[in-house]
Short mmCIF file of C-alpha atoms in Angstrom, two decimals:
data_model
loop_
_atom_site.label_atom_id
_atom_site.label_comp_id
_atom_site.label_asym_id
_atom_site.label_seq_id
_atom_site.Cartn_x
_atom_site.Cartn_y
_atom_site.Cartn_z
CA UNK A 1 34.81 -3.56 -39.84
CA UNK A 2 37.76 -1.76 -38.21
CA UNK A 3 37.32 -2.22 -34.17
CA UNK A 4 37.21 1.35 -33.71
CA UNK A 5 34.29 1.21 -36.19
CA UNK A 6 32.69 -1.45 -34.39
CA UNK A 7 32.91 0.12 -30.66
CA UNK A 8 30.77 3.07 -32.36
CA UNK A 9 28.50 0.60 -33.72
CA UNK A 10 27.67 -1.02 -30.58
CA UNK A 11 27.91 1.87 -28.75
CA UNK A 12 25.03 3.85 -30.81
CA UNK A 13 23.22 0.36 -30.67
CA UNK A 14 23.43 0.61 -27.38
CA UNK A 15 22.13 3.88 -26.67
CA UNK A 16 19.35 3.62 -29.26
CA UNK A 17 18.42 0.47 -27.46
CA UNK A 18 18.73 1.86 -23.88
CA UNK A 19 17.17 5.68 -24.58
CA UNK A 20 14.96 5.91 -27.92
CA UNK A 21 13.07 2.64 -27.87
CA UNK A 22 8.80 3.57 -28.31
CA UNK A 23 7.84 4.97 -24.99
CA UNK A 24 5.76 2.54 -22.99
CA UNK A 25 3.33 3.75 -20.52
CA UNK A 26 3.74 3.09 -16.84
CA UNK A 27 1.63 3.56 -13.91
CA UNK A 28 4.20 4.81 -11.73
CA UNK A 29 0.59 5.33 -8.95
CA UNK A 30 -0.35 2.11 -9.55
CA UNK A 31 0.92 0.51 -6.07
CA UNK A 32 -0.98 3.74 -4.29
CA UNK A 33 -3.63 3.00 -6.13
CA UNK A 34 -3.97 -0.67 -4.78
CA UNK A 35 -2.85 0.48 -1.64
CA UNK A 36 -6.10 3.14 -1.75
CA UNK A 37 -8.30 0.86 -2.60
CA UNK A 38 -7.54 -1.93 0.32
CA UNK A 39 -7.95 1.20 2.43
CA UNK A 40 -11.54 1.95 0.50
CA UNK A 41 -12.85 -1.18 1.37
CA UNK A 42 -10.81 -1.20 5.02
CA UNK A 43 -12.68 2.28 5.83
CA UNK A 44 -16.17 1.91 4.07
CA UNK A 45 -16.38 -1.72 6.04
CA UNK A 46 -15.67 -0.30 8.97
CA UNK A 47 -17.75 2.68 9.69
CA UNK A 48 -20.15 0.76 7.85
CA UNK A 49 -20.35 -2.32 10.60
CA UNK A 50 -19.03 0.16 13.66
CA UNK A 51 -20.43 3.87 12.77
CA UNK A 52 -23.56 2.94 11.13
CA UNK A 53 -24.79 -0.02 12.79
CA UNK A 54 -25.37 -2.14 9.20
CA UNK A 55 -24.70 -5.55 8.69
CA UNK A 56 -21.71 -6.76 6.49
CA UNK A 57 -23.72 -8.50 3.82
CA UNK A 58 -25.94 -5.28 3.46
CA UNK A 59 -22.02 -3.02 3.46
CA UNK A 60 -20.85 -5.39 1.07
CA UNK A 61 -23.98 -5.30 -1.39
CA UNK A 62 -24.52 -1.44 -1.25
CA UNK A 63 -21.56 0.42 0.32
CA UNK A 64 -18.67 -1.34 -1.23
CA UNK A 65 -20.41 -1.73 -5.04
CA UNK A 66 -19.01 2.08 -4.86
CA UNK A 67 -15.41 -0.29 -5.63
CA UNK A 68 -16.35 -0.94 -8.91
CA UNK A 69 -15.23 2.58 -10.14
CA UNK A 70 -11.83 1.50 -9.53
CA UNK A 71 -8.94 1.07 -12.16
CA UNK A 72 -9.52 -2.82 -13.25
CA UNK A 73 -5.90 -3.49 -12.78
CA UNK A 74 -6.76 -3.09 -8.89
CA UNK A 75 -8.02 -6.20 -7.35
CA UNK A 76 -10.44 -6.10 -4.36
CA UNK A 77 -8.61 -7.44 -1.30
CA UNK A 78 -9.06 -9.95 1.93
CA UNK A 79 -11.62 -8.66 4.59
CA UNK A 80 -11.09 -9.42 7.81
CA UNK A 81 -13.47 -8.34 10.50
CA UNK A 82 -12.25 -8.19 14.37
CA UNK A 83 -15.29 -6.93 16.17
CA UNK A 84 -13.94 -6.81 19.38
CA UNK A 85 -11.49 -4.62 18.64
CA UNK A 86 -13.97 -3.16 15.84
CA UNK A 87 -11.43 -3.20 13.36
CA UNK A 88 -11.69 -4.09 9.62
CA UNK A 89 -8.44 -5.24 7.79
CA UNK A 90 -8.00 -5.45 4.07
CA UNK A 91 -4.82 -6.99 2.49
CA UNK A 92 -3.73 -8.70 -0.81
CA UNK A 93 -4.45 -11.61 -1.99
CA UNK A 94 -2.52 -12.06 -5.12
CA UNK A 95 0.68 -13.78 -6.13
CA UNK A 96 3.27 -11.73 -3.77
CA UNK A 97 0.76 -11.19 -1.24
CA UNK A 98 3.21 -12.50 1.74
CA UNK A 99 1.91 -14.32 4.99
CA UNK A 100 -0.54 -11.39 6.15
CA UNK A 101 -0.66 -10.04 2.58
CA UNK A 102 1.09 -7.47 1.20
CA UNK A 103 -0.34 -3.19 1.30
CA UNK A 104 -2.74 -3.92 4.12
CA UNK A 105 -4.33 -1.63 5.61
CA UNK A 106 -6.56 -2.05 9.03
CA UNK A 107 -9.45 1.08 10.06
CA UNK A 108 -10.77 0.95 13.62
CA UNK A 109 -13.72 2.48 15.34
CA UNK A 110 -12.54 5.29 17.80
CA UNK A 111 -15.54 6.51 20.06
CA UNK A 112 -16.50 10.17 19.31
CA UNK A 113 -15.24 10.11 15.49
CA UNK A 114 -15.80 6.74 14.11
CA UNK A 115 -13.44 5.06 12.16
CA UNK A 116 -9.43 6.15 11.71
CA UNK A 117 -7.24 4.50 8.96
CA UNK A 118 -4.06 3.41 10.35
CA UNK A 119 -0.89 3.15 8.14
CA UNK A 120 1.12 0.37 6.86
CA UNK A 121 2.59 -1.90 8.71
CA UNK A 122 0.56 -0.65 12.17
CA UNK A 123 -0.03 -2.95 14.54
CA UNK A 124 -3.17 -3.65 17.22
CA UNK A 125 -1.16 -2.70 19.22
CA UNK A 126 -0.93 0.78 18.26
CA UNK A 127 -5.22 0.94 18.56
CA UNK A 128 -4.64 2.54 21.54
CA UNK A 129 -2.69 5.71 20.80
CA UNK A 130 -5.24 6.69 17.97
CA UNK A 131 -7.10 9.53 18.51
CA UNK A 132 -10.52 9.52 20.31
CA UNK A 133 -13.38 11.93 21.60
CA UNK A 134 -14.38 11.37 24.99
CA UNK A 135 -17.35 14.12 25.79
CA UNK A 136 -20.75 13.48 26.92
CA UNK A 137 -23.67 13.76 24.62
CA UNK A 138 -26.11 16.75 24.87
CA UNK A 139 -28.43 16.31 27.95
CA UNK A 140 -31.81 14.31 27.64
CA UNK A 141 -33.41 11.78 25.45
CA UNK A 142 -33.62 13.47 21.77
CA UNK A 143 -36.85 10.85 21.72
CA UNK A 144 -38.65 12.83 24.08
CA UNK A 145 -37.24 16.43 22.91
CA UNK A 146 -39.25 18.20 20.33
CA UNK A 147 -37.93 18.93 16.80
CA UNK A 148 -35.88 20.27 16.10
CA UNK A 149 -33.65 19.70 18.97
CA UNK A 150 -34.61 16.23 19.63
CA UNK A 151 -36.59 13.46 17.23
CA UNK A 152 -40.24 14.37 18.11
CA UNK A 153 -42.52 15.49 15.87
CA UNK A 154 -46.12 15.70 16.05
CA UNK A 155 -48.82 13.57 14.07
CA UNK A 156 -51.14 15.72 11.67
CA UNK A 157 -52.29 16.55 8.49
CA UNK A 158 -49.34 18.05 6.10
CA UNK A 159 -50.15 21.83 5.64
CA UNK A 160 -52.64 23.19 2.88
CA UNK A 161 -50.26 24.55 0.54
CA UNK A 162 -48.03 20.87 0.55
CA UNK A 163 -49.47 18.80 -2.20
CA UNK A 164 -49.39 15.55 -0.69
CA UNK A 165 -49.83 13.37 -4.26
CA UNK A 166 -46.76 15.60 -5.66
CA UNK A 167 -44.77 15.05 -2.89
CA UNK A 168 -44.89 11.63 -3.07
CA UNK A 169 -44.38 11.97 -6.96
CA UNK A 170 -41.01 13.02 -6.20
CA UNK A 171 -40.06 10.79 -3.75
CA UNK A 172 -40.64 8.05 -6.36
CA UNK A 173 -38.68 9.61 -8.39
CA UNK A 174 -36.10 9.79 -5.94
CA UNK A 175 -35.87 6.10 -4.92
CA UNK A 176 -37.18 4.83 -8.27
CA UNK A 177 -34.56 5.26 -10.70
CA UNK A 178 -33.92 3.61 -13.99
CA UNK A 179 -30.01 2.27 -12.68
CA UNK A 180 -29.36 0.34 -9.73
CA UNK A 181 -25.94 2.87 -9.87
CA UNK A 182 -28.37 5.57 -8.26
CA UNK A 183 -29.32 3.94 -5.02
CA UNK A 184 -31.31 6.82 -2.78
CA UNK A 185 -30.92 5.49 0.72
CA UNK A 186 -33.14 7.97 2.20
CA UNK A 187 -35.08 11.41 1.14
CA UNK A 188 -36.45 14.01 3.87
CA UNK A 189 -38.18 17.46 2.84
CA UNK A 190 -38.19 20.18 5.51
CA UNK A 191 -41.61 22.94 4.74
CA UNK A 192 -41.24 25.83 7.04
CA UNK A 193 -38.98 24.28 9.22
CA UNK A 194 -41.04 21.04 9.66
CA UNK A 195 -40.92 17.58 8.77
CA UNK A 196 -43.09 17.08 5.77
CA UNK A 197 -41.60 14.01 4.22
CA UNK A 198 -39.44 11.08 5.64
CA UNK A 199 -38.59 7.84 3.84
CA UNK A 200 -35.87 5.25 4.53
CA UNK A 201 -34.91 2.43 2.24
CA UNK A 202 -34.83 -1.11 3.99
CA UNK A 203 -32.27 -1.86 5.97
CA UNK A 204 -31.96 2.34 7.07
CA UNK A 205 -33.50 4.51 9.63
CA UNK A 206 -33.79 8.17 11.06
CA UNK A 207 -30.73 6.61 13.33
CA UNK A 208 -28.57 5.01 10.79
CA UNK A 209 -25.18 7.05 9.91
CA UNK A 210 -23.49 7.48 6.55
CA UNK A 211 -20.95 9.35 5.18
CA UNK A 212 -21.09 12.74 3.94
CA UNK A 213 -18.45 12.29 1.66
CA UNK A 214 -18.18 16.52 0.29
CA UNK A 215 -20.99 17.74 2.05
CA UNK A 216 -18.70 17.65 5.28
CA UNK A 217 -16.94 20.96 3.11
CA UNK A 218 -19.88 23.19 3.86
CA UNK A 219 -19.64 21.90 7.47
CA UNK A 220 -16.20 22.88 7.66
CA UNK A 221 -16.89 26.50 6.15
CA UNK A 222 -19.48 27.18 8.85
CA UNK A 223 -17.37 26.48 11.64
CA UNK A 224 -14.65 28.48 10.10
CA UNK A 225 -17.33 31.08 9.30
CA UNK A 226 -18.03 30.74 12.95
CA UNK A 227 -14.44 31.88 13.35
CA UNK A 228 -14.23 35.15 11.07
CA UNK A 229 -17.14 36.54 12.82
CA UNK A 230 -15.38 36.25 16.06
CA UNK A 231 -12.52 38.22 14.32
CA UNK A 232 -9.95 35.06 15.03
CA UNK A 233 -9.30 33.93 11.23
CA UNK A 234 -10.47 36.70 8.29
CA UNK A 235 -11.12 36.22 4.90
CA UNK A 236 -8.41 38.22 2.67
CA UNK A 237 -5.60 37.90 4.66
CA UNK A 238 -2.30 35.99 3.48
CA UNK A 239 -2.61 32.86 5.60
CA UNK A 240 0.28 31.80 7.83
CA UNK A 241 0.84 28.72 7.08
CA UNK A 242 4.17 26.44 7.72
CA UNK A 243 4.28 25.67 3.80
CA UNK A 244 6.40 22.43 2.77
CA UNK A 245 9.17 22.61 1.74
CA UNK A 246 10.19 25.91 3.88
CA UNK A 247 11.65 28.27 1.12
CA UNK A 248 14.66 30.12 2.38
CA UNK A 249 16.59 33.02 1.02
CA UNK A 250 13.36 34.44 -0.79
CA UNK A 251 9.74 35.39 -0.12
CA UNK A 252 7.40 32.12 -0.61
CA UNK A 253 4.49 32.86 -3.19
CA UNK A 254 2.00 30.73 -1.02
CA UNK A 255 1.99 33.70 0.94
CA UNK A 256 -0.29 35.06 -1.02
CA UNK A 257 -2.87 32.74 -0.56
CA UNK A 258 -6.10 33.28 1.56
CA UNK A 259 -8.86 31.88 3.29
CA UNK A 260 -11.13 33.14 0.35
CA UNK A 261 -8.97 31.71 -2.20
CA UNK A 262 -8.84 28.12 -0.25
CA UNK A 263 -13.02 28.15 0.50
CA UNK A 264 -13.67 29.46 -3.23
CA UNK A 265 -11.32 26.03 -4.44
CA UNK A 266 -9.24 28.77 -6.03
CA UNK A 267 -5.96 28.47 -4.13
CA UNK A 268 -3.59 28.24 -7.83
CA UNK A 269 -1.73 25.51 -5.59
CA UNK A 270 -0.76 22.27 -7.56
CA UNK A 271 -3.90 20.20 -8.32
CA UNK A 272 -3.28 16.26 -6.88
CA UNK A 273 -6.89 15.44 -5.91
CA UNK A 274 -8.18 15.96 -9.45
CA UNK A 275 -6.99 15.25 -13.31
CA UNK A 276 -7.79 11.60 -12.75
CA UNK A 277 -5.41 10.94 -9.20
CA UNK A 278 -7.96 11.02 -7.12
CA UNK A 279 -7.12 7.80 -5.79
CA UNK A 280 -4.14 7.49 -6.73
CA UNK A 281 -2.25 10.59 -4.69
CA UNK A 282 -2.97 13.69 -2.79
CA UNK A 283 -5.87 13.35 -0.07
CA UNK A 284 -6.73 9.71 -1.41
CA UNK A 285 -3.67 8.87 0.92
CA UNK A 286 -4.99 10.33 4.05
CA UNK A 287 -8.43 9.35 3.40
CA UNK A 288 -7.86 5.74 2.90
CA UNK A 289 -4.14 5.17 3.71
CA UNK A 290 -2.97 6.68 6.77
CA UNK A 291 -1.39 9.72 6.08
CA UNK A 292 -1.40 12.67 7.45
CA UNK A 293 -4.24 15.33 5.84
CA UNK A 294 -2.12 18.39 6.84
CA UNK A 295 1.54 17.15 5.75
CA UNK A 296 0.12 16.62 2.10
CA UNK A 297 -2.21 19.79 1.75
CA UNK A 298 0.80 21.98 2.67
CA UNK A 299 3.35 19.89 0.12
CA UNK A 300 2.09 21.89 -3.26
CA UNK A 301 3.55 24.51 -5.10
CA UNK A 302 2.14 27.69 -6.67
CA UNK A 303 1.18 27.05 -10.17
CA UNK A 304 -1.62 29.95 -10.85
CA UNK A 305 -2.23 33.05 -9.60
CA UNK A 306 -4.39 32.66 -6.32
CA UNK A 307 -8.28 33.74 -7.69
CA UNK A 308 -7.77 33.07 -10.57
CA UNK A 309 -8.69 29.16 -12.04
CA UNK A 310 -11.46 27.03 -10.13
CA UNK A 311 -9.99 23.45 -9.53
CA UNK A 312 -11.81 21.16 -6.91
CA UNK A 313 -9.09 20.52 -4.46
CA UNK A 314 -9.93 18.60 -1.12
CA UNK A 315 -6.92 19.94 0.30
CA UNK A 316 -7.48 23.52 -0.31
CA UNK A 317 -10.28 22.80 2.41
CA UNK A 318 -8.18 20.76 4.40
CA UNK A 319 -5.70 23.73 4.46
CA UNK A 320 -8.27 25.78 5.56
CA UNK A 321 -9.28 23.87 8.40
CA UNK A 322 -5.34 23.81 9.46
CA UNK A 323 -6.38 27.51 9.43
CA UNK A 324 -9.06 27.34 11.98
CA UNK A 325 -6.95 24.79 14.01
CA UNK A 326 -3.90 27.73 14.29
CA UNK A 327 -6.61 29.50 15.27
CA UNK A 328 -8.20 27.80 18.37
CA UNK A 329 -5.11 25.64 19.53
CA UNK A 330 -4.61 21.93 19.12
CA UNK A 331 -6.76 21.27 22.75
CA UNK A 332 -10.04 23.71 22.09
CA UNK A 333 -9.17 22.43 18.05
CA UNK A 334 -10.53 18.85 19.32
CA UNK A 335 -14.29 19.97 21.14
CA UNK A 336 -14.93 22.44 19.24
CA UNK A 337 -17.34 21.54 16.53
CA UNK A 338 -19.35 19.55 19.03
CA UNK A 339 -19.09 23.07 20.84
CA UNK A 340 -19.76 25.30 18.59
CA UNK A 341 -22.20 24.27 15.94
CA UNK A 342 -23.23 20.62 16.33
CA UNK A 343 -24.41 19.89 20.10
CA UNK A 344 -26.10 23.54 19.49
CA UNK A 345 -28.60 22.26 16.65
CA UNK A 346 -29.04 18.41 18.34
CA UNK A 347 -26.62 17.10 15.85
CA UNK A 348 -26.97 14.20 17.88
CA UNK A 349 -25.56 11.87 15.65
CA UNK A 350 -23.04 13.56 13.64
CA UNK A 351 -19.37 12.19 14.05
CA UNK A 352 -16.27 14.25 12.56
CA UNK A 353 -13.74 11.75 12.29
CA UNK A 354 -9.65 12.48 12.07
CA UNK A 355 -6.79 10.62 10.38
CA UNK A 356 -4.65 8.79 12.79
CA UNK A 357 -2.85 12.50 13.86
CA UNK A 358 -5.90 13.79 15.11
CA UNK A 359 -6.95 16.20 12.50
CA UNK A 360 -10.31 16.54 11.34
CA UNK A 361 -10.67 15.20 7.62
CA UNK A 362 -13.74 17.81 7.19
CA UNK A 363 -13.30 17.71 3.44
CA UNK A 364 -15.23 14.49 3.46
CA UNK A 365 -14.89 12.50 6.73
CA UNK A 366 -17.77 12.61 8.30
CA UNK A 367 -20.88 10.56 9.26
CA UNK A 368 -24.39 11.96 9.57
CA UNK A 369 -27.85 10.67 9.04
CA UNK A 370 -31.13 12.53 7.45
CA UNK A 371 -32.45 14.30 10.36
CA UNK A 372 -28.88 16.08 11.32
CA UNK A 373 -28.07 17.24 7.96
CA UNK A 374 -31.84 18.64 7.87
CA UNK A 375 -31.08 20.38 10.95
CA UNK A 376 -27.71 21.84 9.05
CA UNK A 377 -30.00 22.94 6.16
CA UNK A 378 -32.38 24.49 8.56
CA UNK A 379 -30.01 27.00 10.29
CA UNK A 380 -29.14 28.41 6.72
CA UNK A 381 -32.53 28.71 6.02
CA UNK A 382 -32.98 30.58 9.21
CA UNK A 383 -30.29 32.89 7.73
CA UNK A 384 -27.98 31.73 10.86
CA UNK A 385 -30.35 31.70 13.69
CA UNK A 386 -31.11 28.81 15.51
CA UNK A 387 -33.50 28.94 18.73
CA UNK A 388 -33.30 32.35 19.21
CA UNK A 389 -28.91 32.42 18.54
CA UNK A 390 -27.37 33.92 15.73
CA UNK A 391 -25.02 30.83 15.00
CA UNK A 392 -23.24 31.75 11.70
CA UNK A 393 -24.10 35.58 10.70
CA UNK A 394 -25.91 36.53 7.78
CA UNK A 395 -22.79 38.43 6.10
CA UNK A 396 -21.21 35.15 6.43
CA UNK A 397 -24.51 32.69 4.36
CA UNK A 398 -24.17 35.66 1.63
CA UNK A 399 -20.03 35.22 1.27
CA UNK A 400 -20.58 31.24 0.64
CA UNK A 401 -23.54 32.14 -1.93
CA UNK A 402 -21.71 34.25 -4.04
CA UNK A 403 -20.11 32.70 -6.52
CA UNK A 404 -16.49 32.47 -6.84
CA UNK A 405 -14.63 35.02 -9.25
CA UNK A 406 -12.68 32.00 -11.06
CA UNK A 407 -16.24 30.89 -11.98
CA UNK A 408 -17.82 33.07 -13.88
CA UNK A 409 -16.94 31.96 -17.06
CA UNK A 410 -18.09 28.73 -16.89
CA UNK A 411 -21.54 29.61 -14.87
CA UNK A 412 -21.11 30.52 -11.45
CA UNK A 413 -21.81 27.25 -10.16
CA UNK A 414 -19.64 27.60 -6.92
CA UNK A 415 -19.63 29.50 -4.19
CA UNK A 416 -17.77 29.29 -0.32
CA UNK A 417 -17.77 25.30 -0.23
CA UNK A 418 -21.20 25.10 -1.41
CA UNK A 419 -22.71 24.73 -4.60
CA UNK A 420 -24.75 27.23 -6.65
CA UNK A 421 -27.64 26.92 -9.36
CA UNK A 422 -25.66 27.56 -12.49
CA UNK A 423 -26.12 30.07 -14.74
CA UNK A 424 -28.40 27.60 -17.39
CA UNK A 425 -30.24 26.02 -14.71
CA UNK A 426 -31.81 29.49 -13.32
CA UNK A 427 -35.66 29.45 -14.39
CA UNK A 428 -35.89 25.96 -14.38
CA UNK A 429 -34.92 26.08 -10.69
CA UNK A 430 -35.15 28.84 -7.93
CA UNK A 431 -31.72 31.25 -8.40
CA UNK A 432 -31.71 31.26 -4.82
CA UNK A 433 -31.18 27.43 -4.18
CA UNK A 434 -28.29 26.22 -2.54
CA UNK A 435 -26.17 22.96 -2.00
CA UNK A 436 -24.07 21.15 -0.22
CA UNK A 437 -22.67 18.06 -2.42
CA UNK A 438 -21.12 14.75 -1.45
CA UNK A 439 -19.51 12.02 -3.63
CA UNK A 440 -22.64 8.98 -3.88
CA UNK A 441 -25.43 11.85 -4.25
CA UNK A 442 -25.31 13.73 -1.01
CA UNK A 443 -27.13 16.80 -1.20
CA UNK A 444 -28.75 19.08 1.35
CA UNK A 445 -30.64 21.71 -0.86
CA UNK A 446 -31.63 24.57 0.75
CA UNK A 447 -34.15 26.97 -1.07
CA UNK A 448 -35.17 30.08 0.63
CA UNK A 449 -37.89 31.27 -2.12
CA UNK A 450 -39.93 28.36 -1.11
CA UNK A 451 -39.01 27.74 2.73
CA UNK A 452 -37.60 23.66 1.91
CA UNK A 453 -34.97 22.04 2.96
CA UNK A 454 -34.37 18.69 1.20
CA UNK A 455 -32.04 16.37 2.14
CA UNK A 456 -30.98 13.53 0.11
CA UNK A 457 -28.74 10.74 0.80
CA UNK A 458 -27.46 8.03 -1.30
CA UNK A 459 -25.29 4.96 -2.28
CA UNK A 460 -24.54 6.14 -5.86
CA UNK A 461 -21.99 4.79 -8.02
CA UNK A 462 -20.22 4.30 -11.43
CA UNK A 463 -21.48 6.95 -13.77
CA UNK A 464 -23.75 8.87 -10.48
CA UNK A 465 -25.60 10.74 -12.61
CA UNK A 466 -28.22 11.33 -9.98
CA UNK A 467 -29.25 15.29 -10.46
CA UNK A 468 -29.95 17.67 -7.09
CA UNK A 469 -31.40 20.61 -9.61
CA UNK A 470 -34.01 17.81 -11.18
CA UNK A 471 -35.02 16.90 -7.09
CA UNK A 472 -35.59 20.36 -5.97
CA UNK A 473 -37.60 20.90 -9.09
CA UNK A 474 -39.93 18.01 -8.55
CA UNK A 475 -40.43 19.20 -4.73
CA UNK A 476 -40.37 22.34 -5.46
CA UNK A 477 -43.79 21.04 -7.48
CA UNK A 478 -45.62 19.83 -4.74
CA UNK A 479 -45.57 23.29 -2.75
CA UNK A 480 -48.50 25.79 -3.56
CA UNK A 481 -48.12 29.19 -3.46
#
C-alpha cells in the first residue's frame, strides 16, 4: 500500500475509532448524585436527632429507609454524629474515599430553623457564621392555653353526628397498611374546628417534629398571599427578578414571568427538579448539598410560554419566595413568618429552616408536627380568619383553589401551591376538598362541605402509593349529616 494510501487508512481508522464507536451511556450526574445522597442522610439524621427529638436507631430504621429510592450505583455513606456541636456528617466510604472521605457533607442544628446543610469542604469552624433565629417564643405555656392557641383541649364525649366506630375504621386504615413502604406516623381529624381524633405511632407525640417535605409550598403561598393583599407583591405582574445570566443588548423573556405563573408551577422556565434529576441537579443541590436555593432557581432559561405547560418545579416556588423577600427586605425577610402567620395561630413548633445563605427553603424545608399543621388547615377552613383576624383574605383561599389554566387538560388537579380533587375523583370525594402535599405522604386535607380538617403525616417510601382522596373518603364516612 502506497504511504499516502496508508496515512488515509489510519487516519479514517482513527477517526472511526475516536468519533463513531456505539454510544455508551454515561452518568455525567452521577458524582451529584452521591454527593446528594451523603447530604440526604447528613440532613434527615440531623433534624431527625436535633429538630425532632428521636433517637438514631429509630432515624435510621424509619427516616433514612426513605434512602432506598436511590440510584443503586449510590452507596450509603459514614455517619458521624457530634452532639455537642449537633452536627451529623456523612462521607464516603469506598475505594477513593481519602482520610475524611471523599463528597462529605456535614448538617448542623441552628436554633430557630433547625438544621442547615453546609457545603463541601466546610469546616466546624464555619458553624458559627450559619444562619440562626434568635426570637422569643409566643408568651405562656401552650399546655395551659386552650386550643387552638395552645395544646388544651377538653375531655368529653365526641359530638352526635361523629361516628365514633367509623372514625376509628379509618384510622386503621390509615396506620394499617398492607406495605411497610406506607408508614403513617401520626393521623389527627379536626370536626368543627375541634380535636376529634389524635393518634401517634410509638416512638411520636403531639410534640415530635417532622418534615413537611411539599406541604411547606402552601405555607409559602400564604405568606406571600399575605403579601398581595397588602398591595406589596401582585399577582400578574412581570416579576423583577435579577435573572442569571444577565442578558444584555436585548429584552430578557423571563420578564414575562409572574407570580401566578411561578405559584400555578407554570413558569415555562427550564425543568431541573423533575424528568428523573431530582436528585441529581436543580434544588436537590440546595436541599442536601449546600447551595444556594436562589442562585439555582434564577439560572434557567425560557423554554415555554409562561401559562402554558404544568411542570412541578421546586424552584418556581423558591423564585417566588425571592419575590416576597424583594419585597420585605433581607432584615423584616428573616421574622417575618414567625410574624406574620405562625406565632399568630400558636404554630408553636413550626421551624422554617434556610440553606447556609439564609434563605428560606419553603418549597420543602420545614419541620412541623400534627397539631400545627391542623392549626394551618383550620385558618383555611375559617376562610382566613383566625380569632377574630382576617389572616389571609378570602379572594386570596379562592385564587389557590382554582385550578391552574395549564391544567385543564389533564384534570385540574392543581391549583396556587395546593392540590385539587381531580376531575375523576369528584363524586367519590367532596369537589370542594383541598390539599397540601408533601413527599412521604404529607397531607393536610381541608374539606369545607363537611367542616374536617385531616392531617396526615408519614414516613412513606419506595413506590408511596399512600392515597389522600381514599383518607378523606373514609373520614368523610364517619361524619353524619
Amino acid at each position: 500500500m502506497p504511504a499516502a494510501s496508508r496515512r488515509l487508512f489510519t487516519g479514517t481508522t482513527l477517526f472511526i475509532a475516536l468519533f463513531c464507536q456505539p454510544a455508551v451511556a454515561t452518568d455525567y450526574f452521577q458524582p451529584q448524585r452521591q454527593l446528594i445522597r451523603h447530604g440526604v442522610e447528613a440532613v434527615l439524621a440531623c433534624n431527625g436527632l436535633f429538630t425532632s427529638g428521636r433517637k438514631l436507631e429509630q432515624v435510621r430504621r424509619q427516616e433514612l429507609a426513605y434512602l432506598v429510592r436511590f440510584d443503586e450505583n449510590t452507596e450509603a455513606g459514614k455517619l458521624q454524629v457530634d452532639r455537642q456541636q449537633q452536627r451529623v456528617t456523612v462521607s464516603g466510604a469506598g475505594a477513593g474515599a481519602g482520610a475524611d472521605g471523599d463528597q462529605a457533607i456535614s448538617a448542623v442544628f441552628r436554633p430557630g430553623i433547625g438544621c442547615v446543610v453546609m457545603a463541601p469542604g466546610q469546616t466546624p469552624e464555619d458553624i458559627d457564621a450559619l444562619p440562626r433565629l434568635d426570637m422569643p417564643p409566643p408568651p405562656g405555656d401552650a399546655a395551659a392555653i386552650p386550643w387552638p392557641l395552645g395544646d388544651l383541649t377538653p375531655a368529653g364525649p365526641l359530638p352526635a353526628s361523629v361516628d365514633g366506630a367509623a372514625l376509628q375504621a379509618a384510622s386503621d386504615w390509615a396506620f394499617d397498611r398492607d406495605t411497610p413502604e406506607q408508614d403513617t406516623i401520626s393521623l389527627l381529624v379536626l370536626y368543627q374546628g375541634n380535636i376529634v381524633h389524635e393518634r401517634y405511632a410509638p416512638g411520636f407525640d403531639m410534640h415530635t417534629r417532622t418534615r413537611t417535605w411539599s406541604t411547606a409550598k402552601s405555607i409559602a403561598a400564604t405568606l406571600i398571599g399575605q403579601l398581595v393583599e397588602a398591595d406589596r407583591l401582585a399577582l400578574d405582574e412581570p416579576l423583577s427578578l435579577p435573572w442569571s445570566p444577565a442578558l444584555e443588548g436585548g429584552s430578557d423573556p423571563r420578564a414575562q414571568i409572574t407570580l401566578r405563573h411561578l405559584l400555578n408551577m407554570s413558569s415555562g422556565l427550564y425543568p431541573v427538579d423533575s424528568f428523573g434529576r431530582e436528585y441529581a441537579t436543580g434544588s436537590g443541590l440546595a436541599y442536601w448539598a449546600g447551595a444556594s436555593s436562589v442562585a439555582g432557581a434564577l439560572d434557567r432559561g425560557l423554554v415555554r410560554h409562561p401559562g402554558s405547560f404544568w411542570d412541578y418545579e421546586n424552584y418556581d416556588t423558591l423564585l417566588a419566595v425571592l419575590a416576597m423577600k424583594q419585597a420585605l427586605g433581607a432584615e423584616a425577610y428573616r421574622e417575618y413568618p414567625r410574624r406574620a402567620l405562625l406565632d399568630k395561630l400558636g404554630m408553636r413548633n413550626t421551624l422554617l429552616s434556610t440553606d447556609r445563605f439564609g434563605d428560606f427553603i419553603l418549597s420543602s424545608q420545614v419541620y412541623s408536627n400534627a397539631r400545627d399543621l391542623a392549626r394551618f388547615g383550620q385558618l383555611y377552613l375559617q376562610r382566613g380568619r383566625w380569632q377574630g383576624e382576617q389572616i389571609i383574605s378570602e379572594a386570596w383561599i379562592d385564587f389557590v383553589r382554582t385550578p391552574a389554566p395549564a391544567t385543564a387538560d389533564s384534570g385540574n388537579f392543581y391549583g396556587g401551591q395546593w392540590w385539587l380533587v381531580p376531575d375523576e375523583r369528584k363524586g367519590e370525594v367532596p369537589a370542594d376538598a383541598y390539599s397540601t402535599a408533601g413527599n412521604r405522604g404529607q397531607f393536610v386535607i381541608v374539606v369545607p362541605s363537611h367542616d374536617l380538617v385531616i392531617v396526615r403525616r408519614g414516613l412513606d417510601y419506595g413506590a408511596q402509593g399512600f392515597d389522600r382522596w381514599d383518607l378523606a373518603r373514609e373520614v368523610i364516612k364517619a361524619i353524619r349529616r
